Short mmCIF file of C-alpha atoms in Angstrom, two decimals:
data_model
loop_
_atom_site.label_atom_id
_atom_site.label_comp_id
_atom_site.label_asym_id
_atom_site.label_seq_id
_atom_site.Cartn_x
_atom_site.Cartn_y
_atom_site.Cartn_z
CA MET A 11 12.88 53.49 28.36
CA ALA A 12 16.67 53.72 28.38
CA LYS A 13 18.99 56.46 29.63
CA THR A 14 20.69 57.79 26.48
CA VAL A 15 23.37 60.45 25.92
CA VAL A 16 22.45 62.91 23.17
CA ILE A 17 23.55 66.25 21.79
CA ARG A 18 21.12 68.95 20.65
CA ALA A 19 23.87 71.27 19.44
CA HIS A 20 27.52 70.80 18.53
CA GLY A 21 29.91 72.07 21.15
CA GLY A 22 32.04 71.17 24.14
CA ALA A 23 31.51 68.39 26.63
CA GLU A 24 28.72 70.43 28.20
CA ALA A 25 26.64 69.69 25.08
CA LEU A 26 26.21 66.08 26.28
CA VAL A 27 22.87 65.53 27.97
CA ILE A 28 21.17 62.38 29.29
CA GLU A 29 17.56 61.68 28.32
CA ASP A 30 15.15 58.81 28.82
CA ARG A 31 14.29 57.45 25.38
CA PRO A 32 11.99 54.61 24.30
CA VAL A 33 13.76 51.51 22.97
CA GLY A 34 11.10 49.67 20.95
CA GLU A 35 11.17 46.36 19.11
CA PRO A 36 13.62 45.31 16.37
CA GLY A 37 12.40 45.37 12.78
CA PRO A 38 13.74 43.37 9.82
CA GLY A 39 17.52 43.04 9.98
CA GLU A 40 17.68 44.60 13.46
CA VAL A 41 18.44 43.53 17.03
CA ARG A 42 17.71 44.95 20.45
CA ILE A 43 20.77 44.86 22.69
CA ARG A 44 21.05 45.59 26.41
CA HIS A 45 24.48 47.13 27.02
CA HIS A 46 26.82 46.13 29.82
CA ALA A 47 29.66 48.52 28.83
CA VAL A 48 30.24 51.21 26.18
CA GLY A 49 33.49 52.26 24.54
CA LEU A 50 34.73 55.85 24.05
CA ASN A 51 36.62 56.90 20.93
CA PHE A 52 37.92 60.12 19.42
CA ILE A 53 35.31 59.92 16.67
CA ASP A 54 32.75 60.60 19.43
CA VAL A 55 34.55 63.87 20.17
CA TYR A 56 34.60 64.81 16.46
CA GLN A 57 30.87 64.21 16.23
CA ARG A 58 30.07 66.12 19.41
CA SER A 59 32.23 69.12 18.52
CA GLY A 60 31.06 69.39 14.92
CA VAL A 61 34.27 68.37 13.18
CA TYR A 62 31.98 65.69 11.75
CA GLN A 63 28.64 67.39 11.19
CA MET A 64 25.54 65.42 12.21
CA GLN A 65 21.83 65.91 11.96
CA LEU A 66 20.66 66.99 15.42
CA PRO A 67 19.47 65.99 17.94
CA GLN A 68 21.68 62.88 17.86
CA ALA A 69 22.64 60.11 20.25
CA LEU A 70 26.38 59.44 20.39
CA GLY A 71 28.64 56.39 20.67
CA MET A 72 29.93 53.85 18.16
CA GLU A 73 31.02 50.86 20.26
CA ALA A 74 29.50 48.68 23.00
CA ALA A 75 28.96 45.15 24.33
CA GLY A 76 26.02 43.47 25.96
CA VAL A 77 23.31 40.83 25.59
CA ILE A 78 20.88 40.44 22.70
CA GLU A 79 17.30 40.79 23.98
CA ALA A 80 15.42 40.30 20.70
CA VAL A 81 16.09 39.82 16.99
CA GLY A 82 14.05 40.97 14.03
CA PRO A 83 13.12 39.01 10.90
CA GLY A 84 16.05 37.98 8.75
CA VAL A 85 18.69 37.98 11.50
CA THR A 86 20.35 34.57 11.57
CA HIS A 87 23.80 35.08 13.15
CA LEU A 88 22.43 36.19 16.54
CA LYS A 89 19.62 35.12 18.86
CA ALA A 90 18.11 36.34 22.13
CA GLY A 91 20.48 35.65 25.03
CA ASP A 92 23.68 35.85 22.96
CA ARG A 93 26.60 37.88 24.20
CA ALA A 94 27.54 40.43 21.51
CA ALA A 95 29.75 43.42 20.76
CA TYR A 96 30.00 45.89 17.93
CA ALA A 97 31.56 48.94 16.35
CA ALA A 98 28.86 50.25 14.05
CA GLN A 99 26.81 53.04 12.62
CA PRO A 100 24.53 54.84 13.25
CA PRO A 101 25.77 56.45 16.48
CA GLY A 102 23.80 55.68 19.62
CA ALA A 103 25.91 53.38 21.81
CA TYR A 104 25.88 55.73 24.82
CA THR A 105 22.72 54.15 26.17
CA GLU A 106 21.45 51.38 28.38
CA ALA A 107 19.71 49.60 25.48
CA ARG A 108 18.99 50.22 21.81
CA VAL A 109 17.53 48.81 18.62
CA MET A 110 20.09 48.83 15.78
CA PRO A 111 21.08 47.15 12.51
CA ALA A 112 22.36 43.64 13.16
CA ALA A 113 24.88 43.27 10.33
CA GLN A 114 27.85 44.70 12.26
CA VAL A 115 26.89 43.24 15.64
CA CYS A 116 29.18 40.27 16.35
CA PRO A 117 28.81 37.25 18.67
CA LEU A 118 31.22 37.79 21.55
CA PRO A 119 33.28 34.77 22.65
CA ASP A 120 32.82 33.66 26.27
CA GLY A 121 36.52 34.24 26.95
CA ILE A 122 36.19 38.00 26.37
CA SER A 123 34.45 40.14 29.02
CA PHE A 124 31.81 42.74 28.22
CA GLU A 125 34.20 45.51 29.28
CA GLU A 126 36.91 44.16 26.97
CA GLY A 127 34.37 43.78 24.17
CA ALA A 128 33.23 47.37 24.56
CA ALA A 129 36.81 48.61 24.64
CA MET A 130 38.16 46.63 21.69
CA MET A 131 35.77 46.58 18.78
CA LEU A 132 36.29 49.95 17.09
CA LYS A 133 39.94 50.09 18.11
CA GLY A 134 40.78 46.46 17.33
CA LEU A 135 38.95 46.42 14.00
CA THR A 136 40.82 49.60 13.11
CA VAL A 137 44.13 47.84 13.74
CA GLN A 138 42.90 44.85 11.73
CA TYR A 139 42.18 46.92 8.63
CA LEU A 140 45.38 48.93 9.02
CA PHE A 141 47.55 45.82 9.13
CA HIS A 142 45.61 43.51 6.83
CA ARG A 143 43.40 45.48 4.44
CA THR A 144 45.07 48.85 3.74
CA VAL A 145 48.57 47.79 2.72
CA PRO A 146 50.21 44.35 2.53
CA LEU A 147 52.49 43.96 5.56
CA LYS A 148 54.80 41.07 6.37
CA ALA A 149 57.28 40.11 9.05
CA GLY A 150 60.25 42.45 9.04
CA ASP A 151 58.36 45.45 7.66
CA SER A 152 58.61 48.71 9.61
CA VAL A 153 55.72 50.88 10.80
CA LEU A 154 55.69 54.27 12.51
CA PHE A 155 52.61 54.45 14.75
CA HIS A 156 51.60 57.72 16.40
CA ALA A 157 49.73 58.02 19.72
CA ALA A 158 50.89 54.50 20.49
CA ALA A 159 49.92 54.58 24.18
CA GLY A 160 46.22 55.04 23.42
CA GLY A 161 43.58 52.40 22.98
CA VAL A 162 44.28 51.81 19.29
CA GLY A 163 48.03 52.18 19.73
CA LEU A 164 48.48 49.58 22.47
CA ILE A 165 46.54 47.05 20.41
CA ALA A 166 48.70 47.94 17.39
CA CYS A 167 51.94 47.47 19.36
CA GLN A 168 50.88 43.96 20.38
CA TRP A 169 49.47 43.09 16.96
CA ALA A 170 52.71 44.13 15.27
CA LYS A 171 54.82 42.07 17.65
CA SER A 172 52.60 39.03 17.11
CA GLU A 173 53.28 39.23 13.36
CA GLY A 174 56.97 40.12 13.43
CA ILE A 175 56.42 43.71 12.26
CA ARG A 176 58.84 46.34 13.56
CA LEU A 177 56.73 49.09 15.15
CA ILE A 178 58.27 52.44 16.09
CA ALA A 179 55.93 54.18 18.51
CA THR A 180 55.47 57.85 19.25
CA ALA A 181 53.82 59.28 22.34
CA GLY A 182 53.74 62.55 24.29
CA SER A 183 55.65 61.56 27.42
CA ASP A 184 58.37 59.20 28.60
CA GLU A 185 55.80 57.26 30.61
CA LYS A 186 53.59 56.73 27.56
CA CYS A 187 56.62 55.74 25.48
CA GLN A 188 57.50 53.10 28.08
CA LEU A 189 53.91 51.84 27.95
CA ALA A 190 54.22 51.32 24.19
CA LEU A 191 57.52 49.48 24.66
CA ASP A 192 55.97 47.28 27.31
CA HIS A 193 53.26 46.31 24.81
CA GLY A 194 55.61 45.28 22.01
CA ALA A 195 56.91 48.39 20.25
CA GLU A 196 60.50 47.95 19.05
CA ALA A 197 61.34 51.60 19.79
CA ALA A 198 59.53 54.67 21.08
CA ILE A 199 59.97 58.39 20.48
CA ASN A 200 58.71 61.15 22.78
CA TYR A 201 57.49 63.71 20.24
CA SER A 202 57.15 66.40 22.90
CA GLU A 203 60.95 66.61 22.91
CA GLY A 204 61.34 67.78 19.33
CA PRO A 205 61.00 66.58 15.73
CA PHE A 206 60.48 62.85 15.46
CA ALA A 207 61.35 62.31 11.78
CA PRO A 208 65.17 62.54 12.29
CA LYS A 209 64.92 59.93 15.04
CA VAL A 210 62.88 57.66 12.76
CA ARG A 211 65.58 57.99 10.10
CA GLU A 212 68.23 57.16 12.68
CA LEU A 213 66.31 54.08 13.84
CA THR A 214 65.95 52.85 10.24
CA GLY A 215 69.51 53.44 9.13
CA GLY A 216 68.48 56.51 7.13
CA ARG A 217 65.97 54.60 5.00
CA GLY A 218 62.66 55.56 6.60
CA VAL A 219 59.73 53.32 7.47
CA ASP A 220 57.63 51.30 5.08
CA VAL A 221 54.33 52.61 6.48
CA VAL A 222 53.19 55.45 8.75
CA MET A 223 49.89 55.03 10.64
CA ASP A 224 48.86 58.49 11.82
CA SER A 225 45.69 59.28 13.82
CA VAL A 226 47.01 62.54 15.22
CA GLY A 227 46.54 64.56 12.05
CA ALA A 228 47.60 68.17 11.51
CA SER A 229 50.51 68.37 13.96
CA THR A 230 52.26 65.16 12.81
CA PHE A 231 51.47 64.98 9.08
CA GLU A 232 54.57 66.76 7.79
CA GLY A 233 56.93 64.74 10.01
CA SER A 234 55.11 61.56 9.03
CA MET A 235 55.79 62.19 5.36
CA GLU A 236 59.44 62.92 6.18
CA SER A 237 59.66 59.56 7.95
CA LEU A 238 58.71 57.46 4.90
CA ARG A 239 61.01 55.47 2.67
CA PRO A 240 60.64 55.98 -1.09
CA VAL A 241 57.33 54.49 -2.32
CA GLY A 242 56.22 54.17 1.30
CA MET A 243 52.59 54.35 2.41
CA MET A 244 51.20 57.16 4.55
CA ILE A 245 47.94 56.16 6.26
CA SER A 246 46.13 59.13 7.81
CA PHE A 247 43.24 57.72 9.83
CA GLY A 248 42.40 60.40 12.41
CA ASN A 249 42.49 64.09 13.35
CA ALA A 250 43.18 64.24 17.10
CA SER A 251 45.24 67.44 16.69
CA GLY A 252 43.07 68.90 13.93
CA VAL A 253 42.21 68.16 10.32
CA VAL A 254 45.15 67.84 7.90
CA PRO A 255 45.11 70.76 5.43
CA PRO A 256 44.77 69.99 1.69
CA VAL A 257 47.88 68.23 0.38
CA PRO A 258 49.25 69.14 -3.10
CA LEU A 259 49.90 66.01 -5.13
CA ALA A 260 53.39 67.33 -5.83
CA VAL A 261 54.24 66.55 -2.17
CA LEU A 262 54.00 62.86 -3.03
CA ALA A 263 56.43 63.15 -5.92
CA LYS A 264 59.35 63.73 -3.58
CA GLY A 265 59.53 60.01 -2.90
CA SER A 266 56.76 58.54 -5.04
CA TYR A 267 54.86 58.27 -1.77
CA GLN A 268 51.44 56.70 -1.41
CA LEU A 269 48.77 58.41 0.69
CA THR A 270 45.37 57.13 1.87
CA ARG A 271 42.65 58.31 4.27
CA PRO A 272 40.63 55.23 5.18
CA THR A 273 37.76 54.82 7.62
CA LEU A 274 36.74 51.75 9.56
CA PHE A 275 33.13 51.96 8.47
CA THR A 276 34.05 51.50 4.80
CA HIS A 277 35.87 48.31 5.66
CA ILE A 278 33.08 46.81 7.82
CA ALA A 279 30.20 47.94 5.61
CA GLN A 280 29.61 44.40 4.30
CA HIS A 281 28.34 41.91 6.87
CA GLU A 282 30.70 39.11 5.79
CA ASP A 283 33.78 41.39 5.90
CA CYS A 284 32.87 42.71 9.34
CA GLN A 285 32.33 39.26 10.83
CA ALA A 286 35.59 37.93 9.32
CA MET A 287 37.56 40.91 10.66
CA ALA A 288 36.01 40.47 14.09
CA LYS A 289 36.86 36.77 14.07
CA MET A 290 40.55 37.60 13.50
CA LEU A 291 40.43 40.20 16.28
CA PHE A 292 38.78 37.79 18.71
CA GLU A 293 41.44 35.16 17.92
CA LYS A 294 44.20 37.64 18.67
CA VAL A 295 42.64 38.35 22.06
CA THR A 296 41.63 34.83 23.09
CA SER A 297 45.09 33.52 22.12
CA GLY A 298 46.72 36.07 24.43
CA ALA A 299 48.61 37.79 21.59
CA VAL A 300 46.64 40.99 22.27
CA LYS A 301 45.49 42.06 25.72
CA ILE A 302 42.88 44.80 26.06
CA ARG A 303 44.01 47.43 28.53
CA ILE A 304 41.25 49.53 30.11
CA ASP A 305 42.71 52.37 32.15
CA GLN A 306 39.68 54.67 32.58
CA ARG A 307 36.12 53.80 33.61
CA PHE A 308 33.34 56.38 33.99
CA PRO A 309 29.70 55.84 34.91
CA LEU A 310 27.30 56.83 32.10
CA ASP A 311 26.26 59.97 33.99
CA GLN A 312 29.90 61.17 33.99
CA VAL A 313 30.20 61.05 30.20
CA ALA A 314 31.10 64.75 29.99
CA GLU A 315 34.10 64.23 32.27
CA ALA A 316 35.10 61.21 30.18
CA HIS A 317 35.11 63.39 27.05
CA ARG A 318 37.16 66.10 28.75
CA THR A 319 39.73 63.54 29.87
CA LEU A 320 39.95 62.04 26.38
CA GLU A 321 40.35 65.45 24.70
CA ALA A 322 43.08 66.45 27.15
CA ARG A 323 45.06 63.38 26.04
CA ALA A 324 45.16 62.42 29.71
CA THR A 325 44.26 58.79 28.97
CA THR A 326 46.19 55.63 28.26
CA GLY A 327 44.78 52.43 26.88
CA ALA A 328 41.00 52.30 26.44
CA THR A 329 38.24 54.27 28.15
CA ILE A 330 34.77 52.86 28.79
CA LEU A 331 31.42 53.93 30.21
CA THR A 332 29.96 51.55 32.78
CA LEU A 333 26.27 50.81 33.16
#
């Protein structure tokens, strides 16, 4: 049996309950993993609240790290005793141990701790696909990155600096802006002090940025579009402030803008792609180019408080559940 966080109805943080659930043995293409730490992400909030509808009851959590206890037939890249980490579907990472598909579970280098592994997989793989699979970026290109003091954002700031990409950060306070600057952002804008698009234009000599990476959603979308250069790329990859309303195609004609709404799980769906993306992420971390900052730790039985803190945007860096 393993203590597991589940929801039986969509709702607030009070919908999270802890149950003892059987773990079982891995079948073909599966592994059983004993978790040492679990990562929290905004997608967990979307799933709990019903923004992303799920068949209920449902265990939550998309990211964790631990030790492989057993492998099923056909699994060749992992063996019992291996350290491993993952960002993967189906949900169910908020647990002490689980059986799950092996394809997106990745061997974790010895130089990366379990806590770092749990905090970095979904966020770091997101940054990898944003910078390397969604739009071609090269040294000297400019990126506007919202919520840059969060777990994804601080990785993005460092990643951009390591590749010579000019990253303009936004955040909701002066302290969070400074955090983004400390992690490699070229400039930072406090969007609680007024419209950010004019400041982006000022920072880019009136041209606008090559790419906007926006996980905030409804409250920033219009300003994000106003921050783009002609033929620039708008990447909307989250809805922290609410879902972006339908966008008329005519909006794009103003500057021949490009618009995409990617998800991580499309990019890591194929085993080979996922493992290659993880390898690049691990190299960024083990080389020291990217450091994983964990600012909040909650025991598993305080998962509801962890969700409330995340939703209140009272976090910086990554948040994990400890076991």
